Every structure is written in C-alpha cells, then in structure tokens.
Amino acid sequence: MSQNTPLPNLVMLADDDADDRMLFEEALKEIDRETEITTATDGEDLMNILSEQPQINLAIIFLDLNMPKKNGFECLKEIRQKDKFKHIPVVVYSTSCQEESIDKTYEFGASYYICKPNNFNKLKNSIEHIFSIGLHKLVPQPPKKDFVISY
C-alpha cells in the first residue's frame, strides 16, 4: 500500500462469524496498525451501535450479508435511508457471491462487493484494494462492471 494513501481512522465490521472477524482484524492490522476497528456480531448489533453512538466517526462499513437477527440486506437498506449515513461507504463482505445477492446489494446502494477470500493474503489484498480506491471515491457506486472485488 502506498505511503501516500491515508487509511480511515475507524472501520466498522459487521459479521457474525468470530473467525472471519478475527482474520479481518489481523489483515487490517498488517495493513495499518493505526486504523481502529469496531465490530458488530450481527445486523441488529450494527444498527444499535450506529443509532446509539451518533457521534461515531466511521470512515467505512464492511458488511456481511448472512447474519442473524437482521441480515446485511436489511442493514444496507436502512443505512442508505438515513441521511447521516448516506455518505459512509458500505462494502459488502460475504461468502454469498451469487448474482442475485450482488444485484440486490448494488440496487440497495452498496459501494463495493467483496467475495470473502479463501486465504489471508487474498483478504489483505481485497482490503488494500478498497482503501487504494480512496474513500471519497467509494460513494457513489462504481459502474456495475467494477462493483465486485474478487482475488
């Protein structure tokens, strides 16, 4: 990653899988130790954090789709309907890489879609790819052909 590309100060990860959360946090630490991460264990937890901490200064949200209580589709739709969150990039981070899921999240306003990689280095590359784009360029969405990031 280029030394000239500043990373976000606060990243939110919503994922119900503890192993996936741990791997994501480790990958992020290897990319930049200064970036803070806040995690939510399901969609309801994510939305509670966002509504209960209105001063939270999130730079980006990574969102799993298949979560209990409130799934990622519901969260994405709710986030995009709230004015105070419209400017925050939301990157779907999911094992559900079917065309239907991709189309639906694009329609709901996701910034990008990462198919969860099957190894640590690919995960790091995916996260670095998102940050190399520049957070200011993540909203609005890219053209559909560039929406999915897969390593």
mmCIF file of C-alpha atoms in Angstrom:
data_model
loop_
_atom_site.group_PDB
_atom_site.id
_atom_site.type_symbol
_atom_site.label_atom_id
_atom_site.label_comp_id
_atom_site.label_asym_id
_atom_site.label_seq_id
_atom_site.Cartn_x
_atom_site.Cartn_y
_atom_site.Cartn_z
ATOM 1 C CA MET A 1 0.000 0.000 0.000
ATOM 2 C CA SER A 2 1.295 3.415 -0.890
ATOM 3 C CA GLN A 3 2.560 5.580 1.947
ATOM 4 C CA ASN A 4 0.579 8.449 0.359
ATOM 5 C CA THR A 5 -2.773 6.714 0.748
ATOM 6 C CA PRO A 6 -4.179 7.581 4.174
ATOM 7 C CA LEU A 7 -6.288 4.869 5.724
ATOM 8 C CA PRO A 8 -9.519 5.501 7.546
ATOM 9 C CA ASN A 9 -9.437 6.136 11.274
ATOM 10 C CA LEU A 10 -12.422 3.986 12.182
ATOM 11 C CA VAL A 11 -13.603 0.906 10.336
ATOM 12 C CA MET A 12 -16.794 -0.950 11.246
ATOM 13 C CA LEU A 13 -17.080 -4.667 10.542
ATOM 14 C CA ALA A 14 -20.438 -6.407 10.932
ATOM 15 C CA ASP A 15 -20.011 -10.176 10.761
ATOM 16 C CA ASP A 16 -21.496 -12.946 12.877
ATOM 17 C CA ASP A 17 -18.557 -15.330 12.298
ATOM 18 C CA ALA A 18 -15.922 -14.876 15.030
ATOM 19 C CA ASP A 19 -13.157 -16.420 12.898
ATOM 20 C CA ASP A 20 -13.919 -14.095 9.989
ATOM 21 C CA ARG A 21 -13.895 -11.085 12.325
ATOM 22 C CA MET A 22 -10.525 -12.144 13.759
ATOM 23 C CA LEU A 23 -8.972 -12.655 10.304
ATOM 24 C CA PHE A 24 -10.294 -9.313 9.093
ATOM 25 C CA GLU A 25 -8.880 -7.526 12.147
ATOM 26 C CA GLU A 26 -5.492 -9.212 11.681
ATOM 27 C CA ALA A 27 -5.387 -8.280 7.989
ATOM 28 C CA LEU A 28 -6.277 -4.681 8.800
ATOM 29 C CA LYS A 29 -3.548 -4.518 11.472
ATOM 30 C CA GLU A 30 -0.977 -5.762 8.958
ATOM 31 C CA ILE A 31 -2.065 -3.068 6.510
ATOM 32 C CA ASP A 32 -2.087 -0.238 9.064
ATOM 33 C CA ARG A 33 -1.737 -0.542 12.833
ATOM 34 C CA GLU A 34 -3.201 2.950 13.389
ATOM 35 C CA THR A 35 -6.618 2.143 11.969
ATOM 36 C CA GLU A 36 -9.207 1.335 14.630
ATOM 37 C CA ILE A 37 -11.873 -1.276 14.103
ATOM 38 C CA THR A 38 -15.236 -1.631 15.782
ATOM 39 C CA THR A 39 -17.104 -4.884 15.312
ATOM 40 C CA ALA A 40 -20.746 -5.888 15.413
ATOM 41 C CA THR A 41 -21.736 -9.537 15.775
ATOM 42 C CA ASP A 42 -24.994 -9.273 13.848
ATOM 43 C CA GLY A 43 -27.110 -6.775 11.963
ATOM 44 C CA GLU A 44 -29.135 -5.721 14.967
ATOM 45 C CA ASP A 45 -25.909 -5.028 16.887
ATOM 46 C CA LEU A 46 -24.620 -2.917 13.970
ATOM 47 C CA MET A 47 -27.744 -0.797 13.760
ATOM 48 C CA ASN A 48 -27.793 -0.333 17.546
ATOM 49 C CA ILE A 49 -24.175 0.864 17.516
ATOM 50 C CA LEU A 50 -24.927 3.297 14.700
ATOM 51 C CA SER A 51 -28.044 4.699 16.356
ATOM 52 C CA GLU A 52 -26.742 4.752 19.945
ATOM 53 C CA GLN A 53 -23.465 6.447 19.065
ATOM 54 C CA PRO A 54 -24.490 9.321 16.793
ATOM 55 C CA GLN A 55 -21.067 10.947 17.129
ATOM 56 C CA ILE A 56 -19.273 7.849 15.870
ATOM 57 C CA ASN A 57 -16.989 8.998 13.068
ATOM 58 C CA LEU A 58 -16.997 5.965 10.812
ATOM 59 C CA ALA A 59 -14.953 6.056 7.648
ATOM 60 C CA ILE A 60 -16.276 2.799 6.165
ATOM 61 C CA ILE A 61 -18.508 -0.177 6.980
ATOM 62 C CA PHE A 62 -17.733 -3.751 5.923
ATOM 63 C CA LEU A 63 -20.984 -5.713 6.000
ATOM 64 C CA ASP A 64 -21.636 -9.448 5.943
ATOM 65 C CA LEU A 65 -24.963 -10.471 4.407
ATOM 66 C CA ASN A 66 -25.831 -13.677 6.240
ATOM 67 C CA MET A 67 -26.251 -12.622 9.855
ATOM 68 C CA PRO A 68 -28.861 -13.447 12.486
ATOM 69 C CA LYS A 69 -31.459 -11.019 13.845
ATOM 70 C CA LYS A 70 -31.076 -8.570 10.950
ATOM 71 C CA ASN A 71 -29.316 -9.570 7.742
ATOM 72 C CA GLY A 72 -26.942 -7.445 5.710
ATOM 73 C CA PHE A 73 -29.564 -6.597 3.083
ATOM 74 C CA GLU A 74 -31.826 -5.106 5.746
ATOM 75 C CA CYS A 75 -28.925 -3.194 7.311
ATOM 76 C CA LEU A 76 -27.756 -1.821 3.965
ATOM 77 C CA LYS A 77 -31.234 -0.638 3.066
ATOM 78 C CA GLU A 78 -31.650 1.014 6.477
ATOM 79 C CA ILE A 79 -28.204 2.663 6.343
ATOM 80 C CA ARG A 80 -28.868 4.118 2.893
ATOM 81 C CA GLN A 81 -32.237 5.508 4.009
ATOM 82 C CA LYS A 82 -30.697 7.554 6.840
ATOM 83 C CA ASP A 83 -29.242 10.907 5.804
ATOM 84 C CA LYS A 84 -26.474 10.828 8.399
ATOM 85 C CA PHE A 85 -25.096 7.553 6.967
ATOM 86 C CA LYS A 86 -25.569 8.107 3.211
ATOM 87 C CA HIS A 87 -22.009 9.395 2.802
ATOM 88 C CA ILE A 88 -20.404 6.370 4.517
ATOM 89 C CA PRO A 89 -19.084 3.738 2.113
ATOM 90 C CA VAL A 90 -20.604 0.306 2.753
ATOM 91 C CA VAL A 91 -18.623 -2.606 1.362
ATOM 92 C CA VAL A 92 -20.394 -5.947 1.362
ATOM 93 C CA TYR A 93 -18.048 -8.650 2.641
ATOM 94 C CA SER A 94 -19.745 -12.001 2.152
ATOM 95 C CA THR A 95 -19.473 -15.629 1.100
ATOM 96 C CA SER A 96 -22.754 -15.171 -0.793
ATOM 97 C CA CYS A 97 -21.376 -14.374 -4.217
ATOM 98 C CA GLN A 98 -24.427 -15.302 -6.254
ATOM 99 C CA GLU A 99 -25.517 -12.856 -8.926
ATOM 100 C CA GLU A 100 -28.832 -12.293 -7.134
ATOM 101 C CA SER A 101 -27.081 -11.110 -3.932
ATOM 102 C CA ILE A 102 -24.685 -8.927 -5.887
ATOM 103 C CA ASP A 103 -27.512 -7.330 -7.891
ATOM 104 C CA LYS A 104 -29.619 -6.707 -4.789
ATOM 105 C CA THR A 105 -26.786 -5.033 -2.845
ATOM 106 C CA TYR A 106 -25.913 -2.874 -5.846
ATOM 107 C CA GLU A 107 -29.559 -1.842 -6.094
ATOM 108 C CA PHE A 108 -29.605 -1.050 -2.345
ATOM 109 C CA GLY A 109 -26.558 1.219 -2.678
ATOM 110 C CA ALA A 110 -23.524 -0.779 -1.544
ATOM 111 C CA SER A 111 -20.222 0.811 -2.528
ATOM 112 C CA TYR A 112 -18.423 -2.416 -3.457
ATOM 113 C CA TYR A 113 -18.824 -6.156 -3.013
ATOM 114 C CA ILE A 114 -16.017 -8.394 -1.763
ATOM 115 C CA CYS A 115 -16.464 -12.132 -2.096
ATOM 116 C CA LYS A 116 -14.823 -13.422 1.092
ATOM 117 C CA PRO A 117 -11.431 -14.741 0.009
ATOM 118 C CA ASN A 118 -10.298 -18.218 0.962
ATOM 119 C CA ASN A 119 -6.909 -17.168 2.337
ATOM 120 C CA PHE A 120 -5.336 -14.430 4.417
ATOM 121 C CA ASN A 121 -3.218 -12.799 1.687
ATOM 122 C CA LYS A 122 -6.210 -12.530 -0.640
ATOM 123 C CA LEU A 123 -8.165 -10.935 2.201
ATOM 124 C CA LYS A 124 -5.397 -8.387 2.746
ATOM 125 C CA ASN A 125 -5.284 -7.665 -0.987
ATOM 126 C CA SER A 126 -9.056 -7.130 -1.059
ATOM 127 C CA ILE A 127 -8.970 -4.676 1.849
ATOM 128 C CA GLU A 128 -5.971 -2.848 0.380
ATOM 129 C CA HIS A 129 -7.777 -2.640 -2.958
ATOM 130 C CA ILE A 130 -10.747 -0.915 -1.324
ATOM 131 C CA PHE A 131 -8.530 1.574 0.520
ATOM 132 C CA SER A 132 -6.413 2.254 -2.578
ATOM 133 C CA ILE A 133 -9.527 3.480 -4.401
ATOM 134 C CA GLY A 134 -9.861 6.270 -1.859
ATOM 135 C CA LEU A 135 -12.795 6.578 0.500
ATOM 136 C CA HIS A 136 -14.032 9.744 -1.186
ATOM 137 C CA LYS A 137 -14.479 7.739 -4.407
ATOM 138 C CA LEU A 138 -16.474 4.897 -2.826
ATOM 139 C CA VAL A 139 -19.742 6.849 -2.717
ATOM 140 C CA PRO A 140 -21.481 6.979 -5.153
ATOM 141 C CA GLN A 141 -21.077 3.486 -6.530
ATOM 142 C CA PRO A 142 -18.733 2.458 -9.309
ATOM 143 C CA PRO A 143 -20.130 1.156 -12.586
ATOM 144 C CA LYS A 144 -21.667 -2.308 -12.104
ATOM 145 C CA LYS A 145 -18.806 -3.974 -14.010
ATOM 146 C CA ASP A 146 -16.328 -2.775 -11.336
ATOM 147 C CA PHE A 147 -18.562 -3.476 -8.319
ATOM 148 C CA VAL A 148 -17.292 -6.953 -7.328
ATOM 149 C CA ILE A 149 -13.781 -7.393 -5.952
ATOM 150 C CA SER A 150 -12.538 -10.949 -6.025
ATOM 151 C CA TYR A 151 -8.994 -12.225 -5.532
#
